Amino acid sequence: MTSTDSSKPLHVQQVIKTYQQGTSKVHALDRVSLTVEPGEFVAIMGASGSGKSTLLHAMAGLIDVDGGTVTIAGQDLSQLADGPLTRFRRDNLGIVFQAYNLIPSLTAEANIRLPAPKKMGGELDAKVDRLLQRLGMIERRHHKPGALSGGEQQRIAIARALICDPAILLADEPTGSLDSVTGTQICKLLRRLVDEERRSIVMVTHEPHVAMWADRICVLKDGTNLAEIQTDGTRDPQTVARQYQEALGGEVLV
Ligand SMILES: Nc1ncnc2c1ncn2[C@@H]1O[C@H](COP(=O)(O)OP(=O)(O)OP(=O)(O)O)[C@@H](O)[C@H]1O
Ligand SMILES: [Mg+2]
């Protein structure tokens, strides 16, 4: 690994993750590598079971890997003990899931505040206001998740992921529970975070009309890097679908 690569926001080098299932082994990740630049939006595509979520969880330090390294802002995650890893994750990564994972008994605003360290003090109030404004949720701040639409809940989950101002946002199928119009709104929001705030985003998706918002698509197959697709900014789902099909060698999409 060169020092240039390890200084990138996110550098995944030859990562291996193997699960034991009964007597057999599942090679969820088999030497996957990926480097993400500052202000770059990368989508991860691949059939069900190809290792997308496992890769995202490895990047987030949510699972231990069996080989290779995950380096975030120059820090090898395997070198951090549990407590420091939790703090490191809070300060450097925002994570968004398909199922939003909001706390139902808390208001939207309280959900956003949850990960913020006490030391943020009064600065936190201003930050919450800015995020609610930016995400078009200012009028929904006192609602609990049950009173919000799926798209609104995902906006709150994104605000929560951004509260500690991470350079990197990791999202596992963030539009997977949304209709296509609402999903596109979330994609545009993610794109703005890259274009206007120069955050780096890694987003797992099955859908070409979602992946087309990325700058680059990393295609996984059986836990390995199969192909890279450069999107050209035209945001044409048919082109992305065709390139993805070609990468898979004409196999049926899942
Ligand atoms: N905790 C686990 N224990 C055992 N096997 C696992 C575990 N997590 C994932 N796997 C296996 O690792 C492989 C990759 O799983 P992963 O969840 O990363 O796939 P995915 O690409 O995200 O799929 P999907 O598109 O369905 O979400 C699969 O074969 C899965 O069954
Ligand atoms: Mg998955």
Coordinates of C-alpha atoms and ligand atoms in Angstrom, one line a residue:
M1 CA 0.0 0.0 0.0
T2 CA 1.5 3.4 -0.9
S3 CA 1.3 6.4 1.4
T4 CA -0.7 8.2 -1.3
D5 CA -3.4 5.5 -1.2
S6 CA -3.6 5.3 2.6
S7 CA -4.0 9.1 2.8
K8 CA -7.3 8.9 0.8
P9 CA -10.6 9.2 2.7
L10 CA -11.2 5.5 2.2
H11 CA -8.9 2.8 1.1
V12 CA -9.9 -0.9 1.1
Q13 CA -7.0 -3.2 0.2
Q14 CA -7.4 -6.9 -0.5
V15 CA -10.1 -7.4 2.1
I16 CA -11.1 -10.9 3.0
K17 CA -14.2 -11.9 5.0
T18 CA -15.1 -15.6 5.4
Y19 CA -18.1 -16.9 7.2
Q20 CA -18.4 -20.5 8.5
Q21 CA -21.8 -21.9 7.7
G22 CA -22.1 -25.4 9.2
T23 CA -19.3 -27.3 7.6
S24 CA -18.8 -25.0 4.6
K25 CA -17.2 -21.6 4.2
V26 CA -18.8 -18.6 2.6
H27 CA -16.3 -16.3 1.0
A28 CA -18.3 -13.1 1.4
L29 CA -15.3 -10.9 0.5
D30 CA -12.4 -12.4 -1.4
R31 CA -9.6 -9.8 -1.8
V32 CA -11.8 -6.8 -2.6
S33 CA -10.0 -3.5 -3.1
L34 CA -11.5 0.0 -3.5
T35 CA -10.2 3.6 -3.1
V36 CA -12.5 6.6 -2.8
E37 CA -11.3 10.1 -3.5
P38 CA -12.4 13.2 -1.6
G39 CA -15.6 14.4 -3.2
E40 CA -16.2 11.2 -5.0
F41 CA -19.5 9.3 -5.2
V42 CA -19.1 5.5 -5.7
A43 CA -21.9 3.1 -6.1
I44 CA -21.5 -0.6 -5.4
M45 CA -23.6 -3.0 -7.5
G46 CA -23.8 -6.8 -7.7
A47 CA -26.2 -9.6 -7.4
S48 CA -27.8 -10.6 -4.1
G49 CA -25.1 -12.3 -2.0
S50 CA -22.2 -10.8 -3.9
G51 CA -20.8 -9.1 -0.8
K52 CA -22.1 -5.5 -1.0
S53 CA -23.3 -5.1 2.5
T54 CA -20.4 -7.1 3.9
L55 CA -18.0 -4.6 2.2
L56 CA -19.9 -1.6 3.5
H57 CA -19.9 -3.1 7.0
A58 CA -16.1 -3.7 6.7
M59 CA -15.6 -0.1 5.6
A60 CA -17.6 1.0 8.7
G61 CA -15.6 -1.2 11.0
L62 CA -18.8 -2.9 12.0
I63 CA -17.3 -6.3 11.3
D64 CA -13.7 -7.6 11.7
V65 CA -12.1 -8.7 8.5
D66 CA -10.0 -11.8 8.1
G67 CA -7.4 -10.3 5.8
G68 CA -6.4 -7.1 4.1
T69 CA -6.9 -3.6 5.4
V70 CA -9.6 -0.9 5.7
T71 CA -8.0 2.6 6.0
I72 CA -10.1 5.6 6.7
A73 CA -8.4 9.0 6.7
G74 CA -5.0 7.2 7.0
Q75 CA -6.2 5.1 10.0
D76 CA -6.1 1.4 9.7
L77 CA -9.4 0.4 11.4
S78 CA -7.9 -3.0 12.7
Q79 CA -5.5 -1.0 14.9
L80 CA -8.3 0.5 16.9
A81 CA -9.8 -1.1 20.1
D82 CA -13.6 -1.0 20.5
G83 CA -13.9 2.4 22.3
P84 CA -11.6 4.3 20.1
L85 CA -13.1 2.6 17.0
T86 CA -16.6 3.8 18.0
R87 CA -15.3 7.4 18.5
F88 CA -13.4 7.2 15.2
R89 CA -16.5 6.0 13.4
R90 CA -18.6 8.8 14.9
D91 CA -16.1 11.5 13.9
N92 CA -15.3 10.2 10.4
L93 CA -18.2 8.2 9.0
G94 CA -21.9 8.7 8.5
I95 CA -23.9 5.5 8.0
V96 CA -27.3 5.2 6.4
F97 CA -29.4 2.0 6.1
Q98 CA -32.3 0.9 3.9
A99 CA -34.6 0.6 7.0
Y100 CA -33.6 4.1 8.3
N101 CA -33.0 2.7 11.9
L102 CA -34.5 5.7 13.6
I103 CA -35.6 5.4 17.3
P104 CA -39.4 5.4 17.2
S105 CA -40.0 7.1 20.6
L106 CA -37.8 10.1 19.7
T107 CA -38.7 13.1 17.6
A108 CA -37.0 13.7 14.3
E109 CA -34.8 16.3 15.9
A110 CA -33.9 14.1 18.9
N111 CA -32.9 11.3 16.5
I112 CA -30.6 13.7 14.6
R113 CA -29.0 14.9 17.9
L114 CA -28.4 11.3 19.2
P115 CA -24.8 10.7 18.0
A116 CA -23.5 14.2 18.8
P117 CA -21.0 14.3 21.6
K118 CA -21.9 16.5 24.6
K119 CA -18.9 18.8 23.9
M120 CA -20.7 20.2 20.9
G121 CA -22.9 22.3 23.3
G122 CA -24.7 25.3 21.7
E123 CA -23.0 24.7 18.4
L124 CA -25.2 21.6 18.2
D125 CA -28.5 23.6 18.1
A126 CA -27.3 25.7 15.1
K127 CA -26.1 22.5 13.4
V128 CA -29.4 20.7 13.8
D129 CA -31.2 23.8 12.5
R130 CA -28.9 24.0 9.5
L131 CA -29.4 20.3 8.7
L132 CA -33.2 20.4 9.1
Q133 CA -33.2 23.4 6.7
R134 CA -30.8 21.8 4.2
L135 CA -32.9 18.6 4.1
G136 CA -36.2 20.4 3.9
M137 CA -37.4 19.0 7.2
I138 CA -37.6 22.1 9.4
E139 CA -41.4 21.8 9.7
R140 CA -41.2 18.1 10.6
R141 CA -38.7 18.5 13.4
H142 CA -41.1 17.6 16.3
H143 CA -42.6 14.6 14.5
K144 CA -41.8 11.1 15.6
P145 CA -40.7 8.6 12.8
G146 CA -44.1 7.0 12.7
A147 CA -45.6 10.2 11.6
L148 CA -43.1 10.7 8.8
S149 CA -43.1 9.3 5.3
G150 CA -40.3 6.9 4.2
G151 CA -38.5 9.6 2.3
E152 CA -38.8 12.0 5.3
Q153 CA -37.5 9.3 7.6
Q154 CA -34.5 8.7 5.3
R155 CA -33.8 12.5 5.3
I156 CA -33.7 12.4 9.1
A157 CA -31.4 9.3 9.0
I158 CA -29.1 11.3 6.6
A159 CA -29.2 14.3 8.9
R160 CA -28.3 12.1 11.8
A161 CA -25.4 10.6 9.8
L162 CA -24.2 14.2 9.0
I163 CA -24.4 15.6 12.5
C164 CA -20.7 15.0 13.4
D165 CA -19.7 16.3 9.9
P166 CA -18.1 13.2 8.6
A167 CA -16.0 13.3 5.4
I168 CA -17.5 10.0 4.3
L169 CA -21.0 8.8 4.1
L170 CA -21.7 5.0 3.7
A171 CA -25.2 4.0 2.5
D172 CA -26.6 0.5 2.2
E173 CA -29.5 0.6 -0.3
P174 CA -30.7 4.0 1.0
T175 CA -33.6 4.1 -1.5
G176 CA -34.4 0.4 -1.2
S177 CA -37.6 1.0 0.7
L178 CA -38.8 4.1 -1.3
D179 CA -40.8 4.6 -4.5
S180 CA -38.8 5.8 -7.4
V181 CA -39.7 9.5 -7.2
T182 CA -38.8 9.7 -3.5
G183 CA -35.7 7.6 -4.2
T184 CA -34.6 10.1 -6.8
Q185 CA -35.0 12.9 -4.3
I186 CA -32.7 11.1 -1.9
C187 CA -30.2 10.5 -4.7
K188 CA -30.2 14.2 -5.6
L189 CA -29.6 15.0 -2.0
L190 CA -26.7 12.7 -1.8
R191 CA -25.3 14.1 -5.0
R192 CA -25.5 17.6 -3.6
L193 CA -23.5 16.5 -0.5
V194 CA -20.8 15.5 -2.9
D195 CA -20.9 18.4 -5.3
E196 CA -21.5 21.2 -2.7
E197 CA -19.8 19.9 0.4
R198 CA -17.2 17.6 -1.2
R199 CA -18.1 14.7 1.0
S200 CA -17.2 11.2 -0.2
I201 CA -20.1 8.7 -0.6
V202 CA -20.2 4.9 -1.0
M203 CA -23.7 3.7 -1.8
V204 CA -24.8 0.1 -2.3
T205 CA -27.7 -0.3 -4.7
H206 CA -29.3 -2.8 -7.0
E207 CA -30.9 -0.2 -9.2
P208 CA -29.3 1.4 -12.3
H209 CA -31.5 4.5 -11.9
V210 CA -30.0 5.0 -8.4
A211 CA -26.4 4.0 -9.3
M212 CA -26.4 6.5 -12.2
W213 CA -26.0 9.3 -9.6
A214 CA -22.6 8.1 -8.7
D215 CA -19.3 9.0 -10.5
R216 CA -18.2 5.4 -10.6
I217 CA -19.8 2.0 -10.1
C218 CA -17.8 -0.8 -8.5
V219 CA -19.4 -4.2 -9.6
L220 CA -18.9 -7.1 -7.2
K221 CA -19.4 -10.8 -8.0
D222 CA -18.9 -13.6 -5.5
G223 CA -17.1 -11.3 -3.2
T224 CA -14.5 -10.1 -5.7
N225 CA -14.1 -6.9 -7.9
L226 CA -15.6 -7.8 -11.2
A227 CA -15.7 -4.4 -13.0
E228 CA -15.6 -0.6 -12.7
I229 CA -18.1 1.5 -14.7
Q230 CA -17.4 5.2 -15.1
T231 CA -20.7 7.1 -15.3
D232 CA -20.4 10.0 -17.7
G233 CA -22.8 12.4 -15.9
T234 CA -25.6 12.0 -18.4
R235 CA -27.6 10.1 -15.7
D236 CA -29.2 7.7 -18.2
P237 CA -30.5 4.6 -16.4
Q238 CA -30.6 2.5 -19.6
T239 CA -26.9 3.2 -20.3
V240 CA -26.0 2.2 -16.7
A241 CA -28.2 -0.9 -16.9
R242 CA -26.5 -2.0 -20.2
Q243 CA -23.0 -1.4 -18.8
Y244 CA -23.9 -3.4 -15.7
Q245 CA -25.3 -6.2 -17.8
E246 CA -22.2 -6.3 -19.9
A247 CA -20.0 -6.3 -16.8
L248 CA -21.9 -9.3 -15.5
G249 CA -21.5 -11.0 -18.9
G250 CA -25.2 -10.9 -19.7
E251 CA -26.2 -12.7 -16.5
V252 CA -29.7 -12.0 -15.1
L253 CA -29.9 -9.1 -12.7
V254 CA -31.1 -9.8 -9.2
Ligands
LIG1 N1 -23.3 -13.0 9.4 C1 -23.2 -13.9 8.4 N2 -23.1 -15.2 8.6 C2 -22.9 -16.1 7.6 N3 -22.9 -15.7 6.3 C3 -23.1 -14.4 6.0 C4 -23.3 -13.4 7.1 N4 -23.4 -12.2 6.5 C5 -23.3 -12.4 5.2 N5 -23.2 -13.7 4.9 C6 -23.0 -14.3 3.5 O1 -22.0 -13.6 2.8 C7 -22.5 -13.4 1.5 C8 -22.5 -11.9 1.1 O2 -23.6 -11.3 1.9 P1 -24.0 -9.8 1.7 O3 -25.0 -9.5 2.8 O4 -22.7 -9.0 1.8 O5 -24.6 -9.7 0.3 P2 -25.3 -8.5 -0.5 O6 -24.5 -8.4 -1.8 O7 -25.4 -7.4 0.4 O8 -26.7 -9.1 -0.8 P3 -28.2 -8.4 -0.9 O9 -28.2 -7.7 -2.2 O10 -29.1 -9.5 -0.9 O11 -28.3 -7.5 0.3 C9 -23.8 -14.1 1.3 O12 -23.6 -15.4 0.8 C10 -24.3 -14.2 2.7 O13 -25.1 -15.3 2.9
MG2 MG -27.0 -6.3 1.2

